[in-house]
Amino acid sequence: MSSKAETLLRVKQLRAEADALEQSIQTITPLAAIGKHFDESPATPLLSTDLAAQLEQQEQLMLNELKSYASRDMIKLTPRTEVLPALSTEGEQILAAGFTPDLDILRQVVQEGSYDLPKPNPVAGQLLKKKVVELQAGKLMLPGREAAEPVRELLKAQLAGDAAAAAAGAAALDADLAKTFALLSAELATQQEYFQHLTAISKGDHSAVSKDMIAVFTRRKWAANKKVTVHLIEKGPQFALEVQVQAKPVLTKKDLDNYIAGQMAPSRSLNIDYVRGRVPQTGHLHPLLKVREEYRKIFLNMGFTEMKTNNFVESSFWNFDTLFQPQHHPARDAHDTFFVRSPAKAALPTSAEGPCYVEAVKKVHSEGDFGSIGHRTPWKEDEAQKNILRTHTTAASARALKELADQGEFRPVKYFSIDRVFRNETLDHTHLAEFHQIEGLIADRNLSLAHLLSTLKEFFRALGMKDLRFKPAYNPYTEPSMEVFAFHPGLKKWIEVGNSGVFRPEMLRPMGLPEDVSVIAWGLSLERPTMILYGIDNIRDLCGHTIDLKLVKTNPFCRLKPSDEEAEETSTAAAAAAAASQ
Ligand code: PHE
């Protein structure tokens, strides 16, 4: 034959081989298998587990595919709870090994003549109980010592797969040996059968496994019955052997116009809702944060710098003592202040070089200093060390001023802060145990009350409050002190908007600030103006776990301030809010 003809012949053979291979790897689709099942037995429903076993697929993975057919009405899928056997870890191990542990031992006894048993072994125990082996001097052997050899030969043949030769040989044995052979031959077969049934369970081919077999497996802890959800498959009205891919509907301008005009129902396949525009889910700023931003901008525009306020837990020293608040002051009572249990105490500041700040504070409290007679009561470090949740942001102001004093040469500063404070209040519709304070201060040489008055006017004017009134007040750390009132045109009355004063020398001089430096300061809450601006009359609608999240999601992006005339007609809700917070 010419080499060309040979090659052509080879090509032909290869093609045939390739076709055969392709045929062999062609997988049956679940749909084809379902179709085949109902062709053969239209009345019997098919179980998803049986289908998975037949296709050698995992039922859980196949289920997604089945569900997609069900959504197209090609099949009907009904979940059903069934009790089915499942392999234990040990069962899985047997499957992986390819034989039961019993067979492993028996094989060695048959092939080697004995099996070493250094310590009690439950598997060996099973075999001893069945009397298929005997224990002799720590070794497992075939029963009936002397006579065992011919039986062993026949069993070897059986293990090698030559059952016919084994049976023929057995016929020639005497009665006792024939009995031993029959016993062992049956045991080997049983063990092989066990393995086959474990395999069937793992494949989900449950129908092949008898109840007795499952009882044996349960006892041996190789498998156990478990409640599982299986799915009943029935033919659906749209049953087909292939999934029909539907052409996507074309969206016309007319469809759109109809939809917008409300004449067309939203269609899932057209996904038309997105044409109209959907509000995406995004983060939202809480009204308090928006108003905080407004205050922050006012301060920044006036040239103020933000102070550090990053400690909710503060020592009594910074919250009270540095502010010349006497140690027996009622505000230090547990009724007004939250004390921290752990750690209960804070370290007081130490100064390695120069005069000790703590000593200076002690002196001004207990004996007086810088021309002040002080409180003239004993001052205890122990009291100053107590940790609390800060009751005002003035504690942060004190820290900032001390830092300023420590910088050596004095330079004037304008500082502000907006952050959370905590008070052990009785909760009601205007009080929560935590709220936000806004605080501003200016430190410069020779500042007077006049500077404070004009600064407050400037600050509140930026907030839209033109008319201010001041009322003498008392703070342990300011002298003079003033409450600030503003006229609310909408409510037509004077409402309290803040507290202010000039920090006392008893607070500033121990820090080391020069004698001619004064600090003017004021503070207000963030919640109160926010409630007025948003027309909220109960603080529990603004903060805390009971608020309606819609408030956060739907509050306007920005607020436009009404003109003065419009402000006259401010909503009654705002009036109620302010009246309530008096
Ligand atoms: N700390 C005061 C308060 O808690 C507010 C305040 C700040 C008063 C600064 C005077 C000076 O109400």
Coordinates of C-alpha atoms and ligand atoms in Angstrom, one line a residue:
M1 CA 0.0 0.0 0.0
S2 CA 1.3 3.4 -0.8
S3 CA 2.2 5.6 2.1
K4 CA -0.4 8.1 1.0
A5 CA -3.1 5.5 1.2
E6 CA -1.8 4.3 4.6
T7 CA -2.0 7.9 5.9
L8 CA -5.5 8.3 4.6
L9 CA -6.6 5.0 6.2
R10 CA -5.0 6.2 9.5
V11 CA -6.8 9.5 9.3
K12 CA -10.1 7.6 8.8
Q13 CA -9.4 5.5 11.8
L14 CA -8.5 8.4 13.9
R15 CA -11.7 10.2 12.9
A16 CA -13.7 7.2 13.9
E17 CA -11.9 7.0 17.2
A18 CA -12.5 10.7 17.8
D19 CA -16.2 10.3 17.1
A20 CA -16.5 7.4 19.5
L21 CA -14.7 9.4 22.2
E22 CA -16.9 12.4 21.6
Q23 CA -20.0 10.1 21.9
S24 CA -18.7 8.7 25.2
I25 CA -18.1 12.1 26.8
Q26 CA -21.4 13.6 25.7
T27 CA -23.2 14.2 28.9
I28 CA -26.9 13.8 29.4
T29 CA -28.6 17.0 30.5
P30 CA -30.9 16.9 33.5
L31 CA -33.7 17.9 31.1
A32 CA -33.0 14.9 28.9
A33 CA -32.9 12.6 31.9
I34 CA -36.2 14.0 33.2
G35 CA -37.7 13.6 29.7
K36 CA -36.5 10.1 29.5
H37 CA -37.9 9.3 33.0
F38 CA -41.4 10.6 32.1
D39 CA -41.3 8.8 28.7
E40 CA -40.7 5.5 30.5
S41 CA -42.9 6.0 33.5
P42 CA -45.1 9.0 33.1
A43 CA -47.0 8.4 36.4
T44 CA -44.1 8.2 38.8
P45 CA -42.6 11.5 40.0
L46 CA -38.9 11.8 40.0
L47 CA -36.8 12.6 43.1
S48 CA -34.1 15.2 42.7
T49 CA -31.7 12.9 44.7
D50 CA -32.4 10.0 42.3
L51 CA -31.8 12.3 39.3
A52 CA -28.5 13.5 40.8
A53 CA -27.4 9.9 41.5
Q54 CA -28.3 8.9 37.9
L55 CA -26.3 11.8 36.5
E56 CA -23.5 11.4 39.0
Q57 CA -23.9 15.1 40.1
Q58 CA -24.3 16.6 43.5
E59 CA -27.9 17.2 44.2
Q60 CA -27.3 20.7 45.8
L61 CA -25.4 21.9 42.7
M62 CA -28.0 20.5 40.3
L63 CA -30.8 22.2 42.3
N64 CA -30.0 25.6 40.9
E65 CA -30.5 24.4 37.4
L66 CA -33.7 22.6 38.4
K67 CA -35.0 25.8 40.0
S68 CA -34.3 27.8 36.8
Y69 CA -36.4 25.2 34.8
A70 CA -39.1 25.5 37.5
S71 CA -39.2 29.3 37.1
R72 CA -39.9 28.8 33.4
D73 CA -42.7 26.3 34.2
M74 CA -40.8 23.6 32.4
I75 CA -41.0 21.4 35.5
K76 CA -42.8 21.5 38.9
L77 CA -40.4 21.3 41.8
T78 CA -41.9 20.4 45.2
P79 CA -39.7 20.3 48.3
R80 CA -40.2 17.3 50.6
T81 CA -38.6 16.2 53.8
E82 CA -37.2 12.7 53.7
V83 CA -35.2 10.6 56.0
L84 CA -32.2 9.3 54.1
P85 CA -29.0 7.6 55.1
A86 CA -25.8 9.7 54.9
L87 CA -22.2 8.6 55.3
S88 CA -20.3 9.6 58.5
T89 CA -16.7 10.7 58.3
E90 CA -15.7 7.1 59.0
G91 CA -18.0 6.0 56.1
E92 CA -16.3 8.5 53.8
Q93 CA -12.9 7.1 54.9
I94 CA -13.9 3.6 54.1
L95 CA -15.0 4.8 50.7
A96 CA -11.7 6.5 50.1
A97 CA -9.7 3.4 51.2
G98 CA -11.7 1.1 49.0
F99 CA -12.5 -1.5 51.6
T100 CA -14.0 -1.9 55.1
P101 CA -11.6 -2.1 58.0
D102 CA -12.9 -5.7 58.6
L103 CA -11.9 -6.7 55.1
D104 CA -8.5 -5.2 55.6
I105 CA -7.9 -7.4 58.6
L106 CA -9.4 -10.5 57.1
R107 CA -7.3 -10.0 54.0
Q108 CA -4.1 -10.0 56.0
V109 CA -5.2 -13.0 58.0
V110 CA -5.8 -14.9 54.8
Q111 CA -2.8 -13.7 52.9
E112 CA -0.2 -13.6 55.7
G113 CA -1.6 -16.2 58.0
S114 CA -2.0 -13.9 60.9
Y115 CA -2.7 -10.3 62.0
D116 CA -0.7 -8.7 64.8
L117 CA -3.0 -7.2 67.4
P118 CA -1.0 -5.2 69.9
K119 CA -4.0 -3.7 71.6
P120 CA -7.7 -4.2 71.7
N121 CA -9.3 -3.1 68.5
P122 CA -13.1 -2.7 68.0
V123 CA -13.0 -4.0 64.4
A124 CA -11.1 -7.1 65.5
G125 CA -13.7 -7.4 68.3
Q126 CA -16.4 -7.6 65.7
L127 CA -14.6 -10.3 63.8
L128 CA -13.9 -12.3 67.0
K129 CA -17.6 -12.1 67.9
K130 CA -18.6 -13.5 64.6
K131 CA -16.0 -16.3 65.1
V132 CA -14.4 -15.8 61.7
V133 CA -11.0 -15.3 63.4
E134 CA -9.4 -16.5 66.6
L135 CA -7.0 -14.7 69.0
Q136 CA -3.8 -16.7 69.6
A137 CA -0.9 -15.1 71.4
G138 CA -1.7 -11.6 70.5
K139 CA -2.4 -12.5 66.8
L140 CA -5.6 -13.0 64.9
M141 CA -5.6 -16.3 63.0
L142 CA -8.2 -18.3 61.0
P143 CA -10.3 -20.5 63.4
G144 CA -9.3 -24.1 63.8
R145 CA -5.5 -23.7 63.8
E146 CA -4.1 -26.9 62.2
A147 CA -6.7 -27.2 59.6
A148 CA -6.5 -23.6 58.5
E149 CA -3.9 -23.9 55.7
P150 CA -6.1 -25.5 53.0
V151 CA -8.9 -23.1 53.8
R152 CA -6.5 -20.2 53.5
E153 CA -5.4 -21.3 50.0
L154 CA -9.0 -21.4 48.8
L155 CA -9.8 -18.0 50.4
K156 CA -6.8 -16.5 48.6
A157 CA -8.3 -17.7 45.4
Q158 CA -11.6 -16.1 46.3
L159 CA -9.9 -12.8 47.1
A160 CA -8.1 -13.0 43.8
G161 CA -11.5 -13.2 42.1
D162 CA -11.5 -16.8 41.3
A163 CA -14.7 -17.8 43.1
A164 CA -15.3 -20.9 40.9
A165 CA -11.9 -22.4 41.8
A166 CA -12.6 -21.6 45.5
A167 CA -16.0 -23.3 45.4
A168 CA -14.6 -26.4 43.6
G169 CA -11.8 -26.7 46.2
A170 CA -14.3 -26.4 49.0
A171 CA -16.3 -29.3 47.8
A172 CA -13.2 -31.5 48.4
L173 CA -12.7 -30.4 52.0
D174 CA -13.8 -32.4 55.0
A175 CA -17.0 -31.2 56.9
D176 CA -15.2 -29.1 59.5
L177 CA -13.0 -27.3 57.1
A178 CA -15.9 -26.8 54.7
K179 CA -17.8 -25.1 57.5
T180 CA -14.9 -22.8 58.3
F181 CA -14.5 -22.0 54.6
A182 CA -18.2 -21.3 54.2
L183 CA -18.1 -19.0 57.2
L184 CA -15.1 -17.0 56.0
S185 CA -16.1 -16.9 52.3
A186 CA -19.5 -15.5 53.4
E187 CA -17.8 -12.9 55.6
L188 CA -15.6 -11.8 52.8
A189 CA -18.6 -11.4 50.5
T190 CA -20.5 -9.5 53.2
Q191 CA -17.7 -7.0 53.6
Q192 CA -17.5 -6.5 49.9
E193 CA -21.3 -6.0 49.9
Y194 CA -21.0 -3.5 52.7
F195 CA -18.5 -1.5 50.6
Q196 CA -20.8 -1.5 47.6
H197 CA -23.8 -0.3 49.7
L198 CA -21.7 2.5 51.2
T199 CA -20.8 3.5 47.7
A200 CA -24.5 3.5 46.7
I201 CA -25.3 5.7 49.7
S202 CA -22.6 8.2 48.8
K203 CA -24.0 8.3 45.2
G204 CA -27.5 8.9 46.6
D205 CA -28.7 5.6 45.1
H206 CA -30.7 4.9 48.2
S207 CA -33.2 2.4 46.8
A208 CA -30.5 -0.2 46.6
V209 CA -29.7 -0.1 50.3
S210 CA -31.8 -2.3 52.5
K211 CA -33.1 -1.3 56.0
D212 CA -31.0 -4.1 57.6
M213 CA -27.9 -2.8 55.9
I214 CA -28.6 0.7 57.2
A215 CA -29.1 -0.7 60.7
V216 CA -25.6 -2.4 60.5
F217 CA -24.1 0.9 59.2
T218 CA -25.7 2.9 62.0
R219 CA -24.4 0.5 64.6
R220 CA -20.9 0.6 63.1
K221 CA -21.3 4.5 62.8
W222 CA -20.4 4.3 59.1
A223 CA -23.7 6.0 58.1
A224 CA -26.9 7.2 59.8
N225 CA -30.3 8.3 58.7
K226 CA -30.7 12.1 58.4
K227 CA -33.6 14.4 57.7
V228 CA -33.0 16.0 54.3
T229 CA -35.0 18.0 51.9
V230 CA -35.4 16.4 48.6
H231 CA -37.3 17.8 45.6
L232 CA -40.1 16.1 43.8
I233 CA -39.8 16.7 40.1
E234 CA -42.9 16.7 37.9
K235 CA -43.4 17.7 34.3
G236 CA -44.5 21.3 34.0
P237 CA -46.9 22.8 31.4
Q238 CA -43.9 24.2 29.4
F239 CA -41.9 21.1 29.5
A240 CA -39.2 20.9 26.8
L241 CA -36.0 19.2 26.3
E242 CA -34.1 22.4 25.8
V243 CA -34.4 25.8 27.4
Q244 CA -36.2 28.2 25.1
V245 CA -34.2 31.5 25.0
Q246 CA -36.8 34.3 24.8
A247 CA -36.0 37.2 22.6
K248 CA -35.6 40.3 24.7
P249 CA -38.6 42.7 24.2
V250 CA -37.6 45.9 22.4
L251 CA -38.3 49.0 24.4
T252 CA -39.9 51.7 22.2
K253 CA -40.3 55.4 22.9
K254 CA -44.0 54.8 22.9
D255 CA -43.6 52.2 25.7
L256 CA -41.7 54.8 27.6
D257 CA -44.2 57.6 27.1
N258 CA -47.0 55.2 28.1
Y259 CA -45.1 54.2 31.2
I260 CA -44.4 57.7 32.3
A261 CA -48.0 58.7 31.6
G262 CA -49.0 55.8 33.9
Q263 CA -50.7 53.8 31.2
M264 CA -48.3 50.8 31.3
A265 CA -47.7 48.6 34.2
P266 CA -44.0 48.3 35.2
S267 CA -42.6 45.3 33.5
R268 CA -39.9 43.3 35.1
S269 CA -38.5 42.1 31.8
L270 CA -38.2 45.7 30.6
N271 CA -36.7 46.8 33.9
I272 CA -38.4 50.0 33.2
D273 CA -38.2 51.4 36.7
Y274 CA -34.6 52.3 36.1
V275 CA -35.6 54.4 33.1
R276 CA -37.7 56.6 35.5
G277 CA -34.8 56.9 37.8
R278 CA -34.5 55.3 41.2
V279 CA -33.0 56.9 44.3
P280 CA -29.8 54.9 44.9
Q281 CA -29.2 53.6 48.5
T282 CA -26.4 55.8 49.8
G283 CA -25.3 57.2 53.1
H284 CA -27.2 60.1 54.7
L285 CA -26.1 62.8 57.1
H286 CA -28.0 63.1 60.3
P287 CA -29.5 66.5 60.9
L288 CA -27.2 67.0 63.9
L289 CA -24.2 66.5 61.6
K290 CA -25.5 68.9 59.1
V291 CA -26.1 71.6 61.7
R292 CA -22.7 70.8 63.2
E293 CA -21.2 71.6 59.8
E294 CA -23.0 74.9 59.7
Y295 CA -21.5 75.9 63.1
R296 CA -18.1 74.6 62.1
K297 CA -18.2 76.8 58.9
I298 CA -19.1 79.9 60.9
F299 CA -16.2 79.3 63.3
L300 CA -13.8 78.6 60.5
N301 CA -14.9 81.7 58.6
M302 CA -14.3 83.8 61.8
G303 CA -10.7 82.4 61.9
F304 CA -11.2 79.9 64.7
T305 CA -9.2 76.6 65.0
E306 CA -10.8 73.3 66.0
M307 CA -9.7 71.9 69.4
K308 CA -9.0 68.2 70.1
T309 CA -12.0 66.6 71.8
N310 CA -11.1 63.0 71.4
N311 CA -11.7 61.8 75.0
F312 CA -15.2 61.1 76.2
V313 CA -13.7 59.7 79.4
E314 CA -12.0 62.5 81.3
S315 CA -10.5 62.9 84.7
S316 CA -12.3 65.0 87.3
F317 CA -9.1 67.0 87.3
W318 CA -9.6 68.4 83.8
N319 CA -13.4 68.4 83.9
F320 CA -13.7 70.2 87.3
D321 CA -10.5 71.0 89.2
T322 CA -8.6 72.9 86.5
L323 CA -11.8 74.9 86.1
F324 CA -11.7 76.0 89.7
Q325 CA -14.8 74.0 90.5
P326 CA -14.7 73.2 94.2
Q327 CA -14.4 69.6 95.2
H328 CA -17.6 69.7 97.1
H329 CA -19.5 71.3 94.2
P330 CA -22.9 69.6 93.7
A331 CA -22.2 69.0 89.9
R332 CA -19.6 66.5 91.1
D333 CA -22.3 64.4 92.5
A334 CA -23.2 61.0 91.0
H335 CA -26.7 62.5 90.3
D336 CA -25.2 64.8 87.7
T337 CA -22.1 63.0 86.6
F338 CA -21.4 59.5 85.3
F339 CA -18.4 58.0 87.1
V340 CA -16.3 55.4 85.3
R341 CA -15.9 52.1 87.2
S342 CA -12.9 50.8 85.3
P343 CA -10.4 52.3 85.2
A344 CA -11.8 54.3 88.1
K345 CA -8.8 56.6 88.3
A346 CA -6.6 58.6 86.0
A347 CA -3.0 59.8 86.4
L348 CA -2.7 63.5 87.1
P349 CA -0.3 65.5 84.9
T350 CA 3.3 65.6 86.1
S351 CA 5.8 68.2 85.2
A352 CA 9.3 67.0 85.1
E353 CA 10.7 70.5 84.9
G354 CA 9.2 73.8 86.2
P355 CA 6.4 74.3 88.7
C356 CA 4.0 71.4 89.1
Y357 CA 0.5 72.2 87.6
V358 CA -1.3 69.9 90.1
E359 CA 0.4 71.6 93.0
A360 CA -0.6 75.0 91.6
V361 CA -4.3 73.9 91.2
K362 CA -4.2 72.5 94.8
K363 CA -2.9 75.8 96.1
V364 CA -5.4 78.0 94.4
H365 CA -8.3 75.8 95.6
S366 CA -7.1 75.3 99.2
E367 CA -5.2 78.4 100.1
G368 CA -5.8 80.8 97.2
D369 CA -3.2 82.4 95.0
F370 CA -2.7 85.2 92.5
G371 CA -4.7 87.6 94.7
S372 CA -7.6 85.1 95.2
I373 CA -8.5 83.7 98.6
G374 CA -9.4 80.4 97.0
H375 CA -12.2 78.0 98.2
R376 CA -10.3 77.5 101.5
T377 CA -11.3 73.8 101.7
P378 CA -8.9 70.8 101.6
W379 CA -8.1 69.7 98.1
K380 CA -7.7 66.0 97.6
E381 CA -5.8 64.4 94.7
D382 CA -7.9 61.3 95.2
E383 CA -11.0 63.3 94.2
A384 CA -9.3 64.8 91.2
Q385 CA -8.2 61.4 89.9
K386 CA -11.7 60.0 89.5
N387 CA -12.6 59.2 85.9
I388 CA -15.9 60.4 84.6
L389 CA -17.7 60.9 81.3
R390 CA -17.0 64.5 80.6
T391 CA -19.9 66.8 81.5
H392 CA -18.9 69.6 79.2
T393 CA -16.4 70.4 76.4
T394 CA -14.9 73.1 78.7
A395 CA -12.7 70.2 79.9
A396 CA -11.2 70.1 76.3
S397 CA -10.9 73.9 76.4
A398 CA -8.9 73.6 79.7
R399 CA -6.5 71.1 78.1
A400 CA -6.1 73.3 75.0
L401 CA -5.3 76.3 77.2
K402 CA -2.8 74.4 79.3
E403 CA -1.1 73.3 76.1
L404 CA -1.0 76.9 74.9
A405 CA 0.5 78.0 78.2
D406 CA 3.1 75.2 78.0
Q407 CA 4.3 76.5 74.6
G408 CA 6.2 79.2 76.4
E409 CA 5.9 82.6 74.7
F410 CA 2.2 83.5 74.6
R411 CA 0.4 84.0 71.3
P412 CA -3.3 84.9 71.0
V413 CA -5.6 82.1 69.8
K414 CA -9.2 81.5 68.7
Y415 CA -10.4 78.0 69.4
F416 CA -13.7 76.1 69.0
S417 CA -15.0 72.6 69.5
I418 CA -18.2 70.7 68.8
D419 CA -18.5 67.3 70.4
R420 CA -20.4 65.0 72.7
V421 CA -20.8 65.4 76.5
F422 CA -22.7 63.3 79.1
R423 CA -24.8 64.1 82.1
N424 CA -26.7 61.9 84.4
E425 CA -30.0 63.6 83.7
T426 CA -33.6 62.5 84.2
L427 CA -34.6 61.8 80.6
D428 CA -37.5 63.7 79.2
H429 CA -38.5 65.2 75.8
T430 CA -35.7 67.8 75.9
H431 CA -33.0 66.0 77.9
L432 CA -30.9 63.0 77.0
A433 CA -28.0 61.6 79.0
E434 CA -25.7 62.6 76.1
F435 CA -25.7 65.6 73.9
H436 CA -23.4 67.9 71.9
Q437 CA -21.8 71.1 73.0
I438 CA -20.5 73.9 70.8
E439 CA -17.8 75.9 72.5
G440 CA -15.7 78.9 71.4
L441 CA -13.0 80.8 73.1
I442 CA -10.5 83.6 72.4
A443 CA -7.3 84.1 74.4
D444 CA -5.5 87.4 74.1
R445 CA -4.0 90.1 76.2
N446 CA -6.3 92.6 77.9
L447 CA -9.6 91.1 76.7
S448 CA -12.7 92.6 78.4
L449 CA -16.4 91.9 78.7
A450 CA -16.8 94.3 75.8
H451 CA -14.9 91.9 73.6
L452 CA -17.1 89.1 74.7
L453 CA -20.2 91.0 74.0
S454 CA -19.1 92.0 70.5
T455 CA -17.8 88.5 69.7
L456 CA -21.1 86.9 70.8
K457 CA -23.0 89.5 68.6
E458 CA -20.9 88.6 65.6
F459 CA -21.2 84.9 66.2
F460 CA -25.0 84.8 66.7
R461 CA -25.5 87.3 63.8
A462 CA -23.8 84.7 61.5
L463 CA -26.5 82.3 62.7
G464 CA -29.3 84.8 61.8
M465 CA -29.9 86.1 65.4
K466 CA -29.6 89.8 65.3
D467 CA -31.1 90.8 68.6
L468 CA -29.3 89.6 71.7
R469 CA -29.8 90.1 75.4
F470 CA -27.5 89.1 78.2
K471 CA -28.4 88.1 81.7
P472 CA -25.9 87.8 84.6
A473 CA -25.3 84.2 85.5
Y474 CA -23.0 82.0 87.6
N475 CA -20.3 79.5 86.4
P476 CA -17.5 78.4 88.8
Y477 CA -14.9 79.1 86.1
T478 CA -16.1 82.4 84.6
E479 CA -16.4 85.9 86.1
P480 CA -18.4 87.7 84.9
S481 CA -20.8 85.1 83.5
M482 CA -23.7 85.8 81.2
E483 CA -26.6 83.8 79.7
V484 CA -27.3 84.8 76.1
F485 CA -30.9 85.3 74.9
A486 CA -32.0 85.9 71.3
F487 CA -35.3 87.1 70.0
H488 CA -37.0 84.5 67.9
P489 CA -39.1 86.3 65.3
G490 CA -41.2 83.2 64.6
L491 CA -41.9 82.5 68.2
K492 CA -42.0 86.2 69.0
K493 CA -40.2 85.7 72.2
W494 CA -36.7 85.7 73.8
I495 CA -35.1 82.3 74.0
E496 CA -32.0 81.2 75.8
V497 CA -29.3 80.4 73.2
G498 CA -26.1 80.0 75.2
N499 CA -23.9 80.6 78.3
S500 CA -20.7 82.6 78.4
G501 CA -18.1 84.4 80.5
V502 CA -14.5 85.4 81.1
F503 CA -12.4 82.6 82.5
R504 CA -11.3 83.3 86.0
P505 CA -7.6 84.0 86.8
E506 CA -7.9 81.1 89.3
M507 CA -8.2 78.9 86.2
L508 CA -5.7 80.5 83.9
R509 CA -2.8 81.6 86.2
P510 CA -2.0 78.1 87.6
M511 CA -1.7 77.0 84.0
G512 CA 1.1 79.5 83.6
L513 CA -0.7 82.0 81.3
P514 CA 0.6 85.6 81.8
E515 CA -1.2 87.9 84.1
D516 CA -2.5 90.2 81.4
V517 CA -4.0 87.3 79.3
S518 CA -7.8 86.9 79.4
V519 CA -9.9 84.3 77.8
I520 CA -13.5 84.9 76.8
A521 CA -15.6 81.9 76.1
W522 CA -19.1 80.7 75.4
G523 CA -21.0 77.5 74.9
L524 CA -24.3 76.2 73.6
S525 CA -25.9 72.9 72.8
L526 CA -26.1 71.5 69.2
E527 CA -29.4 69.7 69.8
R528 CA -31.5 72.7 70.6
P529 CA -30.9 74.8 67.5
T530 CA -31.2 71.6 65.4
M531 CA -34.6 70.8 66.9
I532 CA -35.8 74.3 66.2
L533 CA -34.5 74.3 62.6
Y534 CA -36.0 70.9 61.8
G535 CA -39.3 71.5 63.7
I536 CA -38.7 68.6 66.1
D537 CA -40.3 68.9 69.5
N538 CA -39.1 65.7 71.2
I539 CA -35.4 65.1 71.4
R540 CA -36.1 61.3 71.3
D541 CA -37.2 61.9 67.7
L542 CA -33.8 63.3 66.9
C543 CA -31.3 61.0 68.7
G544 CA -31.3 57.5 70.1
H545 CA -32.6 54.1 69.3
T546 CA -36.3 55.2 68.9
I547 CA -35.8 57.6 66.0
D548 CA -37.5 57.0 62.7
L549 CA -34.6 56.4 60.2
K550 CA -36.7 58.1 57.6
L551 CA -35.8 61.3 59.3
V552 CA -32.2 60.7 58.4
K553 CA -32.9 59.5 54.9
T554 CA -35.3 62.1 53.8
N555 CA -34.3 65.3 55.6
P556 CA -33.5 68.0 53.0
F557 CA -30.1 68.2 51.4
C558 CA -29.9 71.8 52.5
R559 CA -32.2 74.3 54.2
L560 CA -32.9 77.7 52.8
K561 CA -33.3 80.3 55.5
P562 CA -36.6 82.1 55.3
S563 CA -36.7 85.9 55.0
D564 CA -37.7 87.8 58.1
E565 CA -41.3 88.0 57.0
E566 CA -41.5 84.4 56.3
A567 CA -39.8 83.6 59.6
E568 CA -42.7 85.4 61.2
E569 CA -44.9 82.5 60.1
T570 CA -42.6 79.8 61.3
S571 CA -44.4 76.5 61.8
T572 CA -46.1 75.8 65.1
A573 CA -43.9 72.8 65.5
A574 CA -40.9 75.0 65.9
A575 CA -42.7 77.1 68.4
A576 CA -43.7 74.0 70.3
A577 CA -40.0 72.8 70.2
A578 CA -38.6 76.0 71.6
A579 CA -41.4 76.4 74.2
A580 CA -40.8 72.9 75.3
S581 CA -37.0 73.4 75.6
Q582 CA -37.4 76.4 77.9
Ligands
PHE1 N1 -19.4 74.8 80.1 C1 -20.6 75.6 80.1 C2 -21.8 74.6 80.1 O1 -21.6 73.4 80.2 C3 -20.7 76.4 78.9 C4 -19.7 77.6 79.0 C5 -18.6 77.5 78.2 C6 -19.9 78.6 79.8 C7 -17.6 78.5 78.3 C8 -19.0 79.6 79.9 C9 -17.8 79.6 79.1 O2 -23.0 75.0 80.0

